[in-house]
């Protein structure tokens, strides 16, 4: 189920339109599935760009320092979330 949705008006080339609709049709998807496809594609693109930016930003940071920061963050979250249940 989608969260509250908003309407977008976008323009794409005729070739892109045909390619996407053909792709969806070949997989048994209907016209209404176009919005779901676009939302998933946008989410993946945003995620991919975020990962690439994070990797670039941390390129000069030693791996041990990154691992230590991750371990510290995980320990903090686990303590906050599960601290009262763990022994």
PDB file of C-alpha atoms in Angstrom:
ATOM      1  CA  UNK A   1       0.000   0.000   0.000  1.00  0.00           C
ATOM      2  CA  UNK A   2       1.343   3.389  -0.945  1.00  0.00           C
ATOM      3  CA  UNK A   3       1.545   6.249   1.460  1.00  0.00           C
ATOM      4  CA  UNK A   4      -0.346   9.423   0.683  1.00  0.00           C
ATOM      5  CA  UNK A   5       0.370  10.076  -2.961  1.00  0.00           C
ATOM      6  CA  UNK A   6       0.887  13.200  -5.012  1.00  0.00           C
ATOM      7  CA  UNK A   7       0.399  13.646  -8.724  1.00  0.00           C
ATOM      8  CA  UNK A   8       3.390  14.277 -10.955  1.00  0.00           C
ATOM      9  CA  UNK A   9       3.311  15.510 -14.500  1.00  0.00           C
ATOM     10  CA  UNK A  10       6.415  14.414 -16.354  1.00  0.00           C
ATOM     11  CA  UNK A  11       7.571  14.395 -19.940  1.00  0.00           C
ATOM     12  CA  UNK A  12       9.576  11.571 -21.452  1.00  0.00           C
ATOM     13  CA  UNK A  13      10.553  10.779 -25.002  1.00  0.00           C
ATOM     14  CA  UNK A  14       8.245   8.640 -27.118  1.00  0.00           C
ATOM     15  CA  UNK A  15      10.968   5.962 -27.228  1.00  0.00           C
ATOM     16  CA  UNK A  16      11.148   5.842 -23.426  1.00  0.00           C
ATOM     17  CA  UNK A  17       7.361   5.659 -23.164  1.00  0.00           C
ATOM     18  CA  UNK A  18       7.168   2.752 -25.607  1.00  0.00           C
ATOM     19  CA  UNK A  19      10.096   0.954 -23.964  1.00  0.00           C
ATOM     20  CA  UNK A  20       8.640   1.205 -20.449  1.00  0.00           C
ATOM     21  CA  UNK A  21       5.114   0.260 -21.467  1.00  0.00           C
ATOM     22  CA  UNK A  22       6.441  -2.683 -23.509  1.00  0.00           C
ATOM     23  CA  UNK A  23       8.582  -3.778 -20.566  1.00  0.00           C
ATOM     24  CA  UNK A  24       5.594  -3.657 -18.204  1.00  0.00           C
ATOM     25  CA  UNK A  25       3.261  -5.403 -20.667  1.00  0.00           C
ATOM     26  CA  UNK A  26       5.734  -8.241 -21.235  1.00  0.00           C
ATOM     27  CA  UNK A  27       5.627  -8.905 -17.507  1.00  0.00           C
ATOM     28  CA  UNK A  28       1.850  -8.878 -17.304  1.00  0.00           C
ATOM     29  CA  UNK A  29       1.647  -5.494 -15.664  1.00  0.00           C
ATOM     30  CA  UNK A  30      -1.217  -3.148 -16.370  1.00  0.00           C
ATOM     31  CA  UNK A  31      -1.370   0.580 -17.092  1.00  0.00           C
ATOM     32  CA  UNK A  32      -1.841   1.390 -13.394  1.00  0.00           C
ATOM     33  CA  UNK A  33       1.432  -0.337 -12.583  1.00  0.00           C
ATOM     34  CA  UNK A  34       3.356   2.463 -14.297  1.00  0.00           C
ATOM     35  CA  UNK A  35       3.183   4.636 -11.164  1.00  0.00           C
ATOM     36  CA  UNK A  36       4.511   1.791  -9.004  1.00  0.00           C
ATOM     37  CA  UNK A  37       7.313   1.170 -11.493  1.00  0.00           C
ATOM     38  CA  UNK A  38       8.288   4.847 -11.536  1.00  0.00           C
ATOM     39  CA  UNK A  39       8.212   5.113  -7.746  1.00  0.00           C
ATOM     40  CA  UNK A  40      10.447   2.067  -7.381  1.00  0.00           C
ATOM     41  CA  UNK A  41      12.839   3.400 -10.041  1.00  0.00           C
ATOM     42  CA  UNK A  42      13.049   6.785  -8.314  1.00  0.00           C
ATOM     43  CA  UNK A  43      13.680   5.189  -4.916  1.00  0.00           C
ATOM     44  CA  UNK A  44      16.469   3.036  -6.363  1.00  0.00           C
ATOM     45  CA  UNK A  45      18.037   6.041  -8.114  1.00  0.00           C
ATOM     46  CA  UNK A  46      17.981   8.146  -4.944  1.00  0.00           C
ATOM     47  CA  UNK A  47      19.450   5.241  -2.956  1.00  0.00           C
ATOM     48  CA  UNK A  48      22.158   4.640  -5.578  1.00  0.00           C
ATOM     49  CA  UNK A  49      23.117   8.326  -5.657  1.00  0.00           C
ATOM     50  CA  UNK A  50      23.218   8.482  -1.850  1.00  0.00           C
ATOM     51  CA  UNK A  51      25.491   5.428  -1.680  1.00  0.00           C
ATOM     52  CA  UNK A  52      27.804   6.848  -4.366  1.00  0.00           C
ATOM     53  CA  UNK A  53      28.024  10.213  -2.578  1.00  0.00           C
ATOM     54  CA  UNK A  54      28.715   8.525   0.759  1.00  0.00           C
ATOM     55  CA  UNK A  55      31.451   6.360  -0.757  1.00  0.00           C
ATOM     56  CA  UNK A  56      33.060   9.394  -2.400  1.00  0.00           C
ATOM     57  CA  UNK A  57      32.894  11.418   0.809  1.00  0.00           C
ATOM     58  CA  UNK A  58      34.512   8.596   2.796  1.00  0.00           C
ATOM     59  CA  UNK A  59      37.082   7.547   0.182  1.00  0.00           C
ATOM     60  CA  UNK A  60      39.991   8.917   2.213  1.00  0.00           C
ATOM     61  CA  UNK A  61      38.823   7.599   5.570  1.00  0.00           C
ATOM     62  CA  UNK A  62      40.608   4.472   6.805  1.00  0.00           C
ATOM     63  CA  UNK A  63      38.440   1.349   6.794  1.00  0.00           C
ATOM     64  CA  UNK A  64      39.089   0.716  10.498  1.00  0.00           C
ATOM     65  CA  UNK A  65      37.740   4.177  11.345  1.00  0.00           C
ATOM     66  CA  UNK A  66      34.565   3.563   9.327  1.00  0.00           C
ATOM     67  CA  UNK A  67      34.073   0.135  10.931  1.00  0.00           C
ATOM     68  CA  UNK A  68      34.545   1.649  14.398  1.00  0.00           C
ATOM     69  CA  UNK A  69      31.953   4.357  13.667  1.00  0.00           C
ATOM     70  CA  UNK A  70      29.484   1.734  12.402  1.00  0.00           C
ATOM     71  CA  UNK A  71      30.068  -0.477  15.446  1.00  0.00           C
ATOM     72  CA  UNK A  72      29.568   2.486  17.775  1.00  0.00           C
ATOM     73  CA  UNK A  73      26.338   3.521  16.040  1.00  0.00           C
ATOM     74  CA  UNK A  74      24.996  -0.035  16.125  1.00  0.00           C
ATOM     75  CA  UNK A  75      25.853  -0.403  19.809  1.00  0.00           C
ATOM     76  CA  UNK A  76      24.070   2.863  20.612  1.00  0.00           C
ATOM     77  CA  UNK A  77      20.928   1.922  18.690  1.00  0.00           C
ATOM     78  CA  UNK A  78      20.864  -1.585  20.140  1.00  0.00           C
ATOM     79  CA  UNK A  79      21.272  -0.229  23.665  1.00  0.00           C
ATOM     80  CA  UNK A  80      18.446   2.263  23.138  1.00  0.00           C
ATOM     81  CA  UNK A  81      16.154  -0.217  21.457  1.00  0.00           C
ATOM     82  CA  UNK A  82      16.945  -3.492  23.192  1.00  0.00           C
ATOM     83  CA  UNK A  83      18.900  -2.462  26.279  1.00  0.00           C
ATOM     84  CA  UNK A  84      16.147  -3.198  28.767  1.00  0.00           C
ATOM     85  CA  UNK A  85      15.519  -6.672  27.297  1.00  0.00           C
ATOM     86  CA  UNK A  86      19.130  -7.839  26.904  1.00  0.00           C
ATOM     87  CA  UNK A  87      21.229  -9.374  29.628  1.00  0.00           C
TER      88      UNK A  87
END
